[in-house]
Amino acid sequence: MLRHLSLWGLLLLSFNACQQPEKGKVLADKYCSGCHLPVTPDMLDKKTWTDNVLPAMALRLGIKVWSGTKYYPPMKGDGASSISIEDWNTIVDYFKTNAPDKLPVAKHPVAWQHDWANFELKTPHFTDTTFKAATTLVSFYPSNGAILTSDGLNTLTKWDKQLNPIHTWQLPSPAVSAKYQIDTSDNSIHTILTEIGNLRALDAPAGIITSLNTDDTSSKQKDIMAFLKRPVATLTADFNKDGLNDLLVCAFGHNQGGLYQLQQQPDHSWKQLPIWEVPGAIHAEVGDFNNDGYPDIIALFAAGDEGIWLFENDKKNGFISKNLLRFPPLYGSTSFQLIDFNNDGKLDILYTAGDNADYSMVLKPYHGIYVYINQGNWKFEQAWHYPINGCTKAIAADFNGDGKIDIASIAFFADFKNLPSEKFLYFEGGKKSLDFTVHAIPIEKEGRWISMDVNDYDQDGDLDIVLGNYAAGFLILDQYKPDWKEYQPFIILENKSKK
């Protein structure tokens, strides 16, 4: 009889042990899905979960954290938590038990060719070696081969075609985006600058959208809208069809932010209209996506509930939202582009994941470039993923003029120690869609790329590339000493396909 009781006890213990991880998963899914897609333990290593991510999430749920990794319920007067301490500890045990000691290293499906492909390096003429390069913006001017750059010292610089600096303006904060408009009265270029306010993750309303005549060295900036929370991009469109161009602003923020329309009034003042006030708006595209004659928006949000949404213009100064894609919060979404990869007449999505300046600063095998094919009715399916550690941006275009889509990518959080070449990769399109030859252009010693623009800089009929160097800080690899040029603000990869 005792033998049978002992056997039943062992079976019961075994059953409970098997059920505990399942309960942890159920609880994790329950409490995570209210804010973002659920995550699984295998997405991070054990130490990162226990030392960094779980303590940060506990605070968001109202659980108190002591000595880094010890948890207790809120005290009287602290306010209620949204989860019991028992359930929270079950979630913590679930992640600790099931997370790997280390994440696997991403395998590249295609070997790299270490060559220049169809590009040639051009470097700027600069003499200032007082401060390390902290380039926040690189942008090809719409004409005459000039280039605009901005940096962490709040300086906007205009460079001529020979890459000599010809004028600088001092800004209230770093510019991170430039949009050009031609003044028809004198054909001068007026540049709409997005000034982020704070490079660090703060909710201080210090960002500004401003206009500056960058053809006139005596010009002063004219503020369009101030007090925005870390705006990162501005686009133009006449959303209400009144003949006046409006602006669309992506304000990334930190815990606050949003997607905003700045509606131009008849007296040329601006009215701010929120489209969706959630943090993480990082990039958007404007177009008449439903063919009703009014401009719509497709926007990427990259904080918490990461994903891509379609905002259809309701013709009443508002928009109706529809989610197209969602990504786990650990992806660190960085950019997207609409382009027809398979020539079926429908816009597909090129998407990059790789932001790594958060609670989980480890190399992640799911970072990189993704392609989602449009199946019709704005339904998308993943068709391609190429792993790139810390991928920051990708631009698809026919760079070599053979009629096939190529891709240029940069990675600010690359594996500098083992794969420094992945800071910039050029994917040359092959005979089949999404079939690429990967070129590791040998510029890993030239800088660390945080920004990129593409245009026909030398006006020879093909697309050139400019890369902005942010040389210092934001390192995620322990005991790694940078070996790239620290003062060079940018480089150009001049395309020689047409030569």
PDB file of C-alpha atoms in Angstrom, residues 140-270:
ATOM      1  CA  PHE A 140      21.506  64.211 -50.785  1.00  0.00           C
ATOM      2  CA  TYR A 141      20.359  67.633 -51.952  1.00  0.00           C
ATOM      3  CA  PRO A 142      17.743  67.454 -54.738  1.00  0.00           C
ATOM      4  CA  SER A 143      20.067  69.222 -57.174  1.00  0.00           C
ATOM      5  CA  ASN A 144      23.719  70.157 -57.871  1.00  0.00           C
ATOM      6  CA  GLY A 145      25.267  67.282 -55.910  1.00  0.00           C
ATOM      7  CA  ALA A 146      25.244  69.028 -52.541  1.00  0.00           C
ATOM      8  CA  ILE A 147      24.799  67.125 -49.274  1.00  0.00           C
ATOM      9  CA  LEU A 148      23.276  68.100 -45.925  1.00  0.00           C
ATOM     10  CA  THR A 149      24.482  66.589 -42.663  1.00  0.00           C
ATOM     11  CA  SER A 150      23.642  67.191 -39.031  1.00  0.00           C
ATOM     12  CA  ASP A 151      25.315  66.005 -35.857  1.00  0.00           C
ATOM     13  CA  GLY A 152      25.120  65.640 -32.102  1.00  0.00           C
ATOM     14  CA  LEU A 153      26.548  69.151 -31.669  1.00  0.00           C
ATOM     15  CA  ASN A 154      23.349  70.574 -33.211  1.00  0.00           C
ATOM     16  CA  THR A 155      25.172  71.674 -36.365  1.00  0.00           C
ATOM     17  CA  LEU A 156      23.675  71.541 -39.846  1.00  0.00           C
ATOM     18  CA  THR A 157      26.340  71.502 -42.577  1.00  0.00           C
ATOM     19  CA  LYS A 158      25.986  71.910 -46.317  1.00  0.00           C
ATOM     20  CA  TRP A 159      28.683  70.271 -48.458  1.00  0.00           C
ATOM     21  CA  ASP A 160      29.402  70.905 -52.121  1.00  0.00           C
ATOM     22  CA  LYS A 161      29.777  68.222 -54.786  1.00  0.00           C
ATOM     23  CA  GLN A 162      33.514  68.018 -54.107  1.00  0.00           C
ATOM     24  CA  LEU A 163      32.635  67.244 -50.460  1.00  0.00           C
ATOM     25  CA  ASN A 164      33.927  70.511 -49.039  1.00  0.00           C
ATOM     26  CA  PRO A 165      31.867  72.127 -46.240  1.00  0.00           C
ATOM     27  CA  ILE A 166      30.456  75.402 -47.569  1.00  0.00           C
ATOM     28  CA  HIS A 167      28.182  76.593 -44.757  1.00  0.00           C
ATOM     29  CA  THR A 168      26.940  75.640 -41.294  1.00  0.00           C
ATOM     30  CA  TRP A 169      23.880  76.589 -39.272  1.00  0.00           C
ATOM     31  CA  GLN A 170      23.512  76.120 -35.533  1.00  0.00           C
ATOM     32  CA  LEU A 171      20.270  74.378 -34.604  1.00  0.00           C
ATOM     33  CA  PRO A 172      18.472  74.011 -31.268  1.00  0.00           C
ATOM     34  CA  SER A 173      18.932  70.214 -31.473  1.00  0.00           C
ATOM     35  CA  PRO A 174      20.225  67.580 -33.920  1.00  0.00           C
ATOM     36  CA  ALA A 175      18.335  67.219 -37.195  1.00  0.00           C
ATOM     37  CA  VAL A 176      17.506  63.620 -38.130  1.00  0.00           C
ATOM     38  CA  SER A 177      15.406  64.086 -41.266  1.00  0.00           C
ATOM     39  CA  ALA A 178      15.292  66.520 -44.202  1.00  0.00           C
ATOM     40  CA  LYS A 179      12.446  67.072 -46.657  1.00  0.00           C
ATOM     41  CA  TYR A 180      12.979  69.456 -49.580  1.00  0.00           C
ATOM     42  CA  GLN A 181      10.505  71.896 -51.136  1.00  0.00           C
ATOM     43  CA  ILE A 182      11.128  74.318 -54.004  1.00  0.00           C
ATOM     44  CA  ASP A 183      10.047  77.930 -53.545  1.00  0.00           C
ATOM     45  CA  THR A 184       8.563  78.709 -56.965  1.00  0.00           C
ATOM     46  CA  SER A 185       9.119  82.452 -56.480  1.00  0.00           C
ATOM     47  CA  ASP A 186      12.898  82.131 -56.725  1.00  0.00           C
ATOM     48  CA  ASN A 187      13.493  78.356 -57.203  1.00  0.00           C
ATOM     49  CA  SER A 188      15.349  78.196 -53.900  1.00  0.00           C
ATOM     50  CA  ILE A 189      15.328  75.068 -51.781  1.00  0.00           C
ATOM     51  CA  HIS A 190      13.459  75.248 -48.492  1.00  0.00           C
ATOM     52  CA  THR A 191      14.316  72.318 -46.258  1.00  0.00           C
ATOM     53  CA  ILE A 192      11.881  71.006 -43.665  1.00  0.00           C
ATOM     54  CA  LEU A 193      14.063  69.739 -40.844  1.00  0.00           C
ATOM     55  CA  THR A 194      13.001  67.315 -38.152  1.00  0.00           C
ATOM     56  CA  GLU A 195      14.969  68.218 -35.030  1.00  0.00           C
ATOM     57  CA  ILE A 196      14.717  65.391 -32.510  1.00  0.00           C
ATOM     58  CA  GLY A 197      15.244  67.390 -29.324  1.00  0.00           C
ATOM     59  CA  ASN A 198      16.808  64.542 -27.354  1.00  0.00           C
ATOM     60  CA  LEU A 199      18.850  61.667 -28.744  1.00  0.00           C
ATOM     61  CA  ARG A 200      18.390  59.900 -25.419  1.00  0.00           C
ATOM     62  CA  ALA A 201      15.121  58.143 -24.610  1.00  0.00           C
ATOM     63  CA  LEU A 202      13.250  60.971 -22.876  1.00  0.00           C
ATOM     64  CA  ASP A 203       9.706  62.288 -23.123  1.00  0.00           C
ATOM     65  CA  ALA A 204      10.737  65.938 -22.851  1.00  0.00           C
ATOM     66  CA  PRO A 205       8.856  67.989 -25.492  1.00  0.00           C
ATOM     67  CA  ALA A 206      12.008  69.466 -27.029  1.00  0.00           C
ATOM     68  CA  GLY A 207      11.604  68.410 -30.675  1.00  0.00           C
ATOM     69  CA  ILE A 208      10.948  70.932 -33.432  1.00  0.00           C
ATOM     70  CA  ILE A 209       9.786  70.835 -37.043  1.00  0.00           C
ATOM     71  CA  THR A 210      11.342  73.802 -38.795  1.00  0.00           C
ATOM     72  CA  SER A 211      11.814  75.297 -42.259  1.00  0.00           C
ATOM     73  CA  LEU A 212      15.130  76.699 -43.487  1.00  0.00           C
ATOM     74  CA  ASN A 213      16.162  78.168 -46.841  1.00  0.00           C
ATOM     75  CA  THR A 214      19.318  76.100 -47.268  1.00  0.00           C
ATOM     76  CA  ASP A 215      20.182  77.963 -50.490  1.00  0.00           C
ATOM     77  CA  ASP A 216      20.633  81.168 -48.501  1.00  0.00           C
ATOM     78  CA  THR A 217      23.528  81.260 -46.043  1.00  0.00           C
ATOM     79  CA  SER A 218      21.926  84.186 -44.181  1.00  0.00           C
ATOM     80  CA  SER A 219      18.634  82.340 -43.703  1.00  0.00           C
ATOM     81  CA  LYS A 220      17.250  81.714 -40.222  1.00  0.00           C
ATOM     82  CA  GLN A 221      15.111  78.747 -39.371  1.00  0.00           C
ATOM     83  CA  LYS A 222      11.365  79.251 -39.061  1.00  0.00           C
ATOM     84  CA  ASP A 223       9.642  76.955 -36.596  1.00  0.00           C
ATOM     85  CA  ILE A 224       6.569  75.138 -37.902  1.00  0.00           C
ATOM     86  CA  MET A 225       5.748  73.159 -34.767  1.00  0.00           C
ATOM     87  CA  ALA A 226       7.642  72.986 -31.469  1.00  0.00           C
ATOM     88  CA  PHE A 227       7.330  70.975 -28.266  1.00  0.00           C
ATOM     89  CA  LEU A 228       7.150  67.565 -29.921  1.00  0.00           C
ATOM     90  CA  LYS A 229       8.463  64.458 -28.161  1.00  0.00           C
ATOM     91  CA  ARG A 230      11.466  63.159 -30.113  1.00  0.00           C
ATOM     92  CA  PRO A 231      10.193  63.601 -33.699  1.00  0.00           C
ATOM     93  CA  VAL A 232      12.224  61.513 -36.153  1.00  0.00           C
ATOM     94  CA  ALA A 233      10.609  61.984 -39.589  1.00  0.00           C
ATOM     95  CA  THR A 234       8.383  64.449 -41.461  1.00  0.00           C
ATOM     96  CA  LEU A 235       6.516  63.935 -44.744  1.00  0.00           C
ATOM     97  CA  THR A 236       4.339  66.234 -46.877  1.00  0.00           C
ATOM     98  CA  ALA A 237       0.875  65.689 -48.375  1.00  0.00           C
ATOM     99  CA  ASP A 238      -2.382  67.585 -48.877  1.00  0.00           C
ATOM    100  CA  PHE A 239      -4.469  65.351 -46.632  1.00  0.00           C
ATOM    101  CA  ASN A 240      -7.703  67.381 -46.765  1.00  0.00           C
ATOM    102  CA  LYS A 241      -7.413  68.374 -50.450  1.00  0.00           C
ATOM    103  CA  ASP A 242      -7.622  72.131 -49.763  1.00  0.00           C
ATOM    104  CA  GLY A 243      -4.664  72.989 -51.974  1.00  0.00           C
ATOM    105  CA  LEU A 244      -2.294  73.513 -49.048  1.00  0.00           C
ATOM    106  CA  ASN A 245       0.444  71.030 -48.207  1.00  0.00           C
ATOM    107  CA  ASP A 246       0.134  69.498 -44.758  1.00  0.00           C
ATOM    108  CA  LEU A 247       2.818  67.652 -42.803  1.00  0.00           C
ATOM    109  CA  LEU A 248       2.935  64.196 -41.257  1.00  0.00           C
ATOM    110  CA  VAL A 249       5.229  63.821 -38.252  1.00  0.00           C
ATOM    111  CA  CYS A 250       6.503  60.629 -36.642  1.00  0.00           C
ATOM    112  CA  ALA A 251       7.235  61.419 -32.978  1.00  0.00           C
ATOM    113  CA  PHE A 252       9.013  58.414 -31.504  1.00  0.00           C
ATOM    114  CA  GLY A 253       8.975  59.698 -27.938  1.00  0.00           C
ATOM    115  CA  HIS A 254       9.818  57.242 -25.165  1.00  0.00           C
ATOM    116  CA  ASN A 255       6.808  56.340 -23.038  1.00  0.00           C
ATOM    117  CA  GLN A 256       4.807  58.925 -24.965  1.00  0.00           C
ATOM    118  CA  GLY A 257       4.757  59.934 -28.606  1.00  0.00           C
ATOM    119  CA  GLY A 258       2.614  59.508 -31.667  1.00  0.00           C
ATOM    120  CA  LEU A 259       1.789  60.024 -35.320  1.00  0.00           C
ATOM    121  CA  TYR A 260       0.559  63.567 -36.010  1.00  0.00           C
ATOM    122  CA  GLN A 261      -0.867  65.567 -38.887  1.00  0.00           C
ATOM    123  CA  LEU A 262       0.195  69.202 -38.974  1.00  0.00           C
ATOM    124  CA  GLN A 263      -2.606  70.752 -40.992  1.00  0.00           C
ATOM    125  CA  GLN A 264      -1.740  73.974 -42.807  1.00  0.00           C
ATOM    126  CA  GLN A 265      -4.330  76.689 -42.258  1.00  0.00           C
ATOM    127  CA  PRO A 266      -5.350  79.358 -44.822  1.00  0.00           C
ATOM    128  CA  ASP A 267      -3.146  81.911 -42.991  1.00  0.00           C
ATOM    129  CA  HIS A 268      -0.238  79.398 -43.242  1.00  0.00           C
ATOM    130  CA  SER A 269      -0.245  78.651 -39.540  1.00  0.00           C
ATOM    131  CA  TRP A 270      -0.306  75.016 -38.456  1.00  0.00           C
TER     132      TRP A 270
END
